[in-house]
PDB file of C-alpha atoms in Angstrom:
ATOM      1  CA  UNK A   1      11.446 -68.198  32.479  1.00 96.00           C
ATOM      2  CA  UNK A   2      11.104 -69.016  28.598  1.00 97.00           C
ATOM      3  CA  UNK A   3      14.051 -70.035  26.741  1.00 98.00           C
ATOM      4  CA  UNK A   4      14.055 -70.337  22.686  1.00 97.00           C
ATOM      5  CA  UNK A   5      16.681 -71.953  20.751  1.00 98.00           C
ATOM      6  CA  UNK A   6      17.476 -72.293  17.021  1.00 97.00           C
ATOM      7  CA  UNK A   7      20.605 -73.101  14.801  1.00 98.00           C
ATOM      8  CA  UNK A   8      21.336 -71.919  10.997  1.00 97.00           C
ATOM      9  CA  UNK A   9      23.512 -74.142   9.027  1.00 98.00           C
ATOM     10  CA  UNK A  10      26.050 -73.138   6.128  1.00 97.00           C
ATOM     11  CA  UNK A  11      26.885 -76.803   5.473  1.00 93.00           C
ATOM     12  CA  UNK A  12      28.963 -76.190   2.611  1.00 95.00           C
ATOM     13  CA  UNK A  13      31.237 -73.814   4.666  1.00 95.00           C
ATOM     14  CA  UNK A  14      30.624 -76.282   8.032  1.00 96.00           C
ATOM     15  CA  UNK A  15      29.689 -73.475  10.094  1.00 97.00           C
ATOM     16  CA  UNK A  16      26.365 -73.048  11.950  1.00 98.00           C
ATOM     17  CA  UNK A  17      25.161 -70.077  14.101  1.00 98.00           C
ATOM     18  CA  UNK A  18      23.034 -70.573  17.011  1.00 98.00           C
ATOM     19  CA  UNK A  19      20.781 -68.048  18.607  1.00 98.00           C
ATOM     20  CA  UNK A  20      19.028 -67.748  22.141  1.00 98.00           C
ATOM     21  CA  UNK A  21      16.104 -65.870  23.594  1.00 97.00           C
ATOM     22  CA  UNK A  22      15.488 -65.713  27.346  1.00 97.00           C
ATOM     23  CA  UNK A  23      11.979 -64.352  28.266  1.00 97.00           C
ATOM     24  CA  UNK A  24      11.867 -63.596  31.963  1.00 93.00           C
ATOM     25  CA  UNK A  25       7.694 -63.297  31.841  1.00 87.00           C
ATOM     26  CA  UNK A  26       4.909 -63.070  29.732  1.00 81.00           C
ATOM     27  CA  UNK A  27       5.215 -59.795  27.422  1.00 76.00           C
ATOM     28  CA  UNK A  28       8.156 -58.863  28.955  1.00 79.00           C
ATOM     29  CA  UNK A  29      10.246 -55.856  27.603  1.00 81.00           C
ATOM     30  CA  UNK A  30      13.498 -57.152  29.328  1.00 89.00           C
ATOM     31  CA  UNK A  31      14.205 -60.183  26.713  1.00 94.00           C
ATOM     32  CA  UNK A  32      17.754 -61.006  26.522  1.00 95.00           C
ATOM     33  CA  UNK A  33      19.213 -62.459  23.207  1.00 97.00           C
ATOM     34  CA  UNK A  34      22.557 -64.166  22.055  1.00 97.00           C
ATOM     35  CA  UNK A  35      24.263 -65.679  19.499  1.00 98.00           C
ATOM     36  CA  UNK A  36      27.560 -67.754  18.857  1.00 98.00           C
ATOM     37  CA  UNK A  37      28.677 -69.889  16.174  1.00 97.00           C
ATOM     38  CA  UNK A  38      30.353 -73.175  15.872  1.00 97.00           C
ATOM     39  CA  UNK A  39      32.295 -75.208  12.751  1.00 96.00           C
ATOM     40  CA  UNK A  40      29.812 -78.315  12.288  1.00 97.00           C
ATOM     41  CA  UNK A  41      28.285 -79.623   8.885  1.00 96.00           C
ATOM     42  CA  UNK A  42      25.780 -80.986  11.120  1.00 97.00           C
ATOM     43  CA  UNK A  43      22.174 -79.094  11.951  1.00 97.00           C
ATOM     44  CA  UNK A  44      21.342 -81.552  15.030  1.00 97.00           C
ATOM     45  CA  UNK A  45      24.639 -80.947  16.620  1.00 97.00           C
ATOM     46  CA  UNK A  46      24.126 -76.998  15.981  1.00 98.00           C
ATOM     47  CA  UNK A  47      20.520 -77.347  17.520  1.00 98.00           C
ATOM     48  CA  UNK A  48      21.760 -79.229  20.682  1.00 98.00           C
ATOM     49  CA  UNK A  49      24.656 -76.889  20.862  1.00 98.00           C
ATOM     50  CA  UNK A  50      22.114 -74.136  20.934  1.00 98.00           C
ATOM     51  CA  UNK A  51      20.326 -76.019  23.787  1.00 98.00           C
ATOM     52  CA  UNK A  52      23.241 -76.637  25.628  1.00 97.00           C
ATOM     53  CA  UNK A  53      24.677 -72.916  25.524  1.00 97.00           C
ATOM     54  CA  UNK A  54      21.193 -71.491  26.890  1.00 97.00           C
ATOM     55  CA  UNK A  55      20.544 -74.000  29.550  1.00 96.00           C
ATOM     56  CA  UNK A  56      24.655 -72.946  30.611  1.00 95.00           C
ATOM     57  CA  UNK A  57      23.416 -69.289  30.286  1.00 95.00           C
ATOM     58  CA  UNK A  58      20.116 -69.962  32.518  1.00 94.00           C
ATOM     59  CA  UNK A  59      22.303 -71.310  35.135  1.00 92.00           C
ATOM     60  CA  UNK A  60      23.569 -67.624  35.765  1.00 92.00           C
ATOM     61  CA  UNK A  61      20.106 -66.351  35.644  1.00 90.00           C
ATOM     62  CA  UNK A  62      18.517 -67.992  38.631  1.00 90.00           C
ATOM     63  CA  UNK A  63      15.246 -68.609  37.391  1.00 93.00           C
ATOM     64  CA  UNK A  64      12.440 -71.003  39.378  1.00 93.00           C
ATOM     65  CA  UNK A  65      11.148 -72.370  36.009  1.00 95.00           C
ATOM     66  CA  UNK A  66      12.375 -72.753  32.765  1.00 96.00           C
ATOM     67  CA  UNK A  67      10.351 -73.732  29.514  1.00 96.00           C
ATOM     68  CA  UNK A  68      12.697 -74.288  26.726  1.00 97.00           C
ATOM     69  CA  UNK A  69      11.147 -74.252  23.108  1.00 97.00           C
ATOM     70  CA  UNK A  70      13.033 -75.499  19.944  1.00 97.00           C
ATOM     71  CA  UNK A  71      12.085 -76.341  16.734  1.00 94.00           C
ATOM     72  CA  UNK A  72      14.195 -79.381  16.346  1.00 96.00           C
ATOM     73  CA  UNK A  73      12.356 -82.555  16.560  1.00 94.00           C
ATOM     74  CA  UNK A  74      15.822 -84.597  16.415  1.00 94.00           C
ATOM     75  CA  UNK A  75      17.480 -82.670  19.064  1.00 96.00           C
ATOM     76  CA  UNK A  76      14.570 -82.888  21.558  1.00 95.00           C
ATOM     77  CA  UNK A  77      14.095 -86.416  20.767  1.00 93.00           C
ATOM     78  CA  UNK A  78      17.787 -87.408  21.504  1.00 92.00           C
ATOM     79  CA  UNK A  79      17.579 -85.348  24.688  1.00 92.00           C
ATOM     80  CA  UNK A  80      14.376 -87.292  25.840  1.00 89.00           C
ATOM     81  CA  UNK A  81      16.096 -90.783  24.922  1.00 86.00           C
ATOM     82  CA  UNK A  82      19.296 -89.855  26.872  1.00 87.00           C
ATOM     83  CA  UNK A  83      17.649 -87.919  29.605  1.00 83.00           C
ATOM     84  CA  UNK A  84      14.528 -89.761  30.179  1.00 76.00           C
ATOM     85  CA  UNK A  85      15.703 -93.179  29.839  1.00 64.00           C
ATOM     86  CA  UNK A  86      15.663 -95.502  33.179  1.00 59.00           C
ATOM     87  CA  UNK A  87      19.435 -96.352  32.557  1.00 61.00           C
ATOM     88  CA  UNK A  88      20.909 -92.754  32.549  1.00 59.00           C
ATOM     89  CA  UNK A  89      24.035 -94.450  30.858  1.00 66.00           C
ATOM     90  CA  UNK A  90      22.014 -94.164  27.505  1.00 80.00           C
ATOM     91  CA  UNK A  91      24.620 -90.918  26.679  1.00 85.00           C
ATOM     92  CA  UNK A  92      27.196 -93.213  26.293  1.00 83.00           C
ATOM     93  CA  UNK A  93      25.310 -94.776  23.146  1.00 85.00           C
ATOM     94  CA  UNK A  94      25.302 -91.547  21.480  1.00 88.00           C
ATOM     95  CA  UNK A  95      28.088 -92.149  18.404  1.00 91.00           C
ATOM     96  CA  UNK A  96      28.580 -88.634  17.391  1.00 94.00           C
ATOM     97  CA  UNK A  97      31.472 -87.318  19.547  1.00 95.00           C
ATOM     98  CA  UNK A  98      30.597 -83.767  19.127  1.00 96.00           C
ATOM     99  CA  UNK A  99      27.187 -84.645  20.362  1.00 95.00           C
ATOM    100  CA  UNK A 100      28.204 -86.765  23.209  1.00 93.00           C
ATOM    101  CA  UNK A 101      30.279 -83.762  24.650  1.00 95.00           C
ATOM    102  CA  UNK A 102      27.068 -81.645  24.108  1.00 96.00           C
ATOM    103  CA  UNK A 103      24.913 -83.981  26.373  1.00 94.00           C
ATOM    104  CA  UNK A 104      27.440 -84.455  28.836  1.00 92.00           C
ATOM    105  CA  UNK A 105      27.400 -80.262  29.166  1.00 93.00           C
ATOM    106  CA  UNK A 106      23.450 -80.414  29.128  1.00 92.00           C
ATOM    107  CA  UNK A 107      24.018 -82.827  31.979  1.00 90.00           C
ATOM    108  CA  UNK A 108      26.294 -81.042  34.427  1.00 91.00           C
ATOM    109  CA  UNK A 109      24.183 -77.755  33.528  1.00 91.00           C
ATOM    110  CA  UNK A 110      20.996 -79.991  34.823  1.00 88.00           C
ATOM    111  CA  UNK A 111      22.960 -80.376  37.918  1.00 89.00           C
ATOM    112  CA  UNK A 112      23.947 -76.830  38.495  1.00 91.00           C
ATOM    113  CA  UNK A 113      20.276 -75.823  38.166  1.00 90.00           C
ATOM    114  CA  UNK A 114      19.100 -77.997  40.772  1.00 87.00           C
ATOM    115  CA  UNK A 115      15.448 -78.124  41.668  1.00 90.00           C
ATOM    116  CA  UNK A 116      14.446 -75.796  38.848  1.00 93.00           C
ATOM    117  CA  UNK A 117      11.256 -76.918  37.399  1.00 94.00           C
ATOM    118  CA  UNK A 118      12.602 -77.634  34.090  1.00 92.00           C
ATOM    119  CA  UNK A 119      10.432 -78.761  30.605  1.00 93.00           C
ATOM    120  CA  UNK A 120      11.221 -78.632  26.671  1.00 94.00           C
ATOM    121  CA  UNK A 121       8.638 -78.175  24.095  1.00 95.00           C
ATOM    122  CA  UNK A 122       8.609 -78.382  20.377  1.00 94.00           C
ATOM    123  CA  UNK A 123       7.274 -75.474  18.412  1.00 93.00           C
ATOM    124  CA  UNK A 124       6.761 -75.107  14.598  1.00 84.00           C
ATOM    125  CA  UNK A 125       9.763 -73.306  12.966  1.00 77.00           C
ATOM    126  CA  UNK A 126       9.696 -70.323  10.528  1.00 72.00           C
ATOM    127  CA  UNK A 127       6.062 -69.098  11.176  1.00 71.00           C
ATOM    128  CA  UNK A 128       4.997 -66.310   8.983  1.00 77.00           C
ATOM    129  CA  UNK A 129       4.282 -62.712  10.415  1.00 84.00           C
ATOM    130  CA  UNK A 130       3.829 -64.211  14.225  1.00 86.00           C
ATOM    131  CA  UNK A 131       2.284 -61.998  16.554  1.00 87.00           C
ATOM    132  CA  UNK A 132       4.207 -60.313  19.357  1.00 86.00           C
ATOM    133  CA  UNK A 133       4.941 -61.739  22.558  1.00 85.00           C
ATOM    134  CA  UNK A 134       3.740 -65.373  21.255  1.00 89.00           C
ATOM    135  CA  UNK A 135       5.913 -68.356  21.184  1.00 91.00           C
ATOM    136  CA  UNK A 136       5.928 -68.003  17.405  1.00 92.00           C
ATOM    137  CA  UNK A 137       7.747 -64.420  17.537  1.00 92.00           C
ATOM    138  CA  UNK A 138      10.173 -65.354  20.040  1.00 94.00           C
ATOM    139  CA  UNK A 139      11.257 -67.972  18.012  1.00 94.00           C
ATOM    140  CA  UNK A 140      11.642 -65.822  15.026  1.00 94.00           C
ATOM    141  CA  UNK A 141      14.087 -63.920  17.079  1.00 95.00           C
ATOM    142  CA  UNK A 142      15.919 -67.047  18.150  1.00 96.00           C
ATOM    143  CA  UNK A 143      15.984 -67.786  14.296  1.00 96.00           C
ATOM    144  CA  UNK A 144      17.088 -64.090  13.507  1.00 96.00           C
ATOM    145  CA  UNK A 145      19.887 -64.895  16.341  1.00 98.00           C
ATOM    146  CA  UNK A 146      20.976 -67.980  14.569  1.00 98.00           C
ATOM    147  CA  UNK A 147      21.401 -66.560  11.177  1.00 97.00           C
ATOM    148  CA  UNK A 148      23.429 -63.538  13.062  1.00 98.00           C
ATOM    149  CA  UNK A 149      25.765 -66.158  14.604  1.00 98.00           C
ATOM    150  CA  UNK A 150      26.119 -67.922  11.238  1.00 98.00           C
ATOM    151  CA  UNK A 151      26.969 -64.648   9.549  1.00 97.00           C
ATOM    152  CA  UNK A 152      29.435 -63.768  12.345  1.00 96.00           C
ATOM    153  CA  UNK A 153      31.324 -67.450  11.684  1.00 96.00           C
ATOM    154  CA  UNK A 154      31.019 -66.933   7.828  1.00 96.00           C
ATOM    155  CA  UNK A 155      32.983 -63.630   8.097  1.00 95.00           C
ATOM    156  CA  UNK A 156      35.820 -64.784  10.487  1.00 92.00           C
ATOM    157  CA  UNK A 157      36.514 -67.787   8.632  1.00 89.00           C
ATOM    158  CA  UNK A 158      36.814 -65.464   5.432  1.00 87.00           C
ATOM    159  CA  UNK A 159      39.047 -63.094   7.452  1.00 87.00           C
ATOM    160  CA  UNK A 160      40.991 -66.089   8.644  1.00 80.00           C
ATOM    161  CA  UNK A 161      41.622 -67.529   5.234  1.00 68.00           C
ATOM    162  CA  UNK A 162      42.217 -64.116   3.540  1.00 65.00           C
ATOM    163  CA  UNK A 163      44.807 -63.337   6.544  1.00 62.00           C
ATOM    164  CA  UNK A 164      46.999 -66.431   5.912  1.00 56.00           C
TER     165      UNK A 164
END
């Protein structure tokens, strides 16, 4: 299974949307997607949250293999630093409390996945007119989901402000 994640930030409103796309097989028409939002003004936190949510959802899908794609260099480097370091206590060196909590959730999800063959891949974001069924295409779908999640968060925040 290929998983694509992305985040979209409105730093003025401190709302980020996240998007996830799950592709069970190449050129599959059975693609699943989802989005959500969180309150943050940090895009790296949002990208890590997107990755965490996607991995948690993947646990319920029971795949044999997961290739997770992200266009966030910072989030992937942080995950690599924490999880590929010989000293697994590296998670305690993360200063941002939200990111530390998200990384703990990722760690717990890895344990639930068990023997799944898991790998991370960086891709270039915001490609123009990507070809269908390519990594660029699925990344574009994740970007659209992230924007939809951000818009949902903005609408809910606005509705809460007006109802007070």
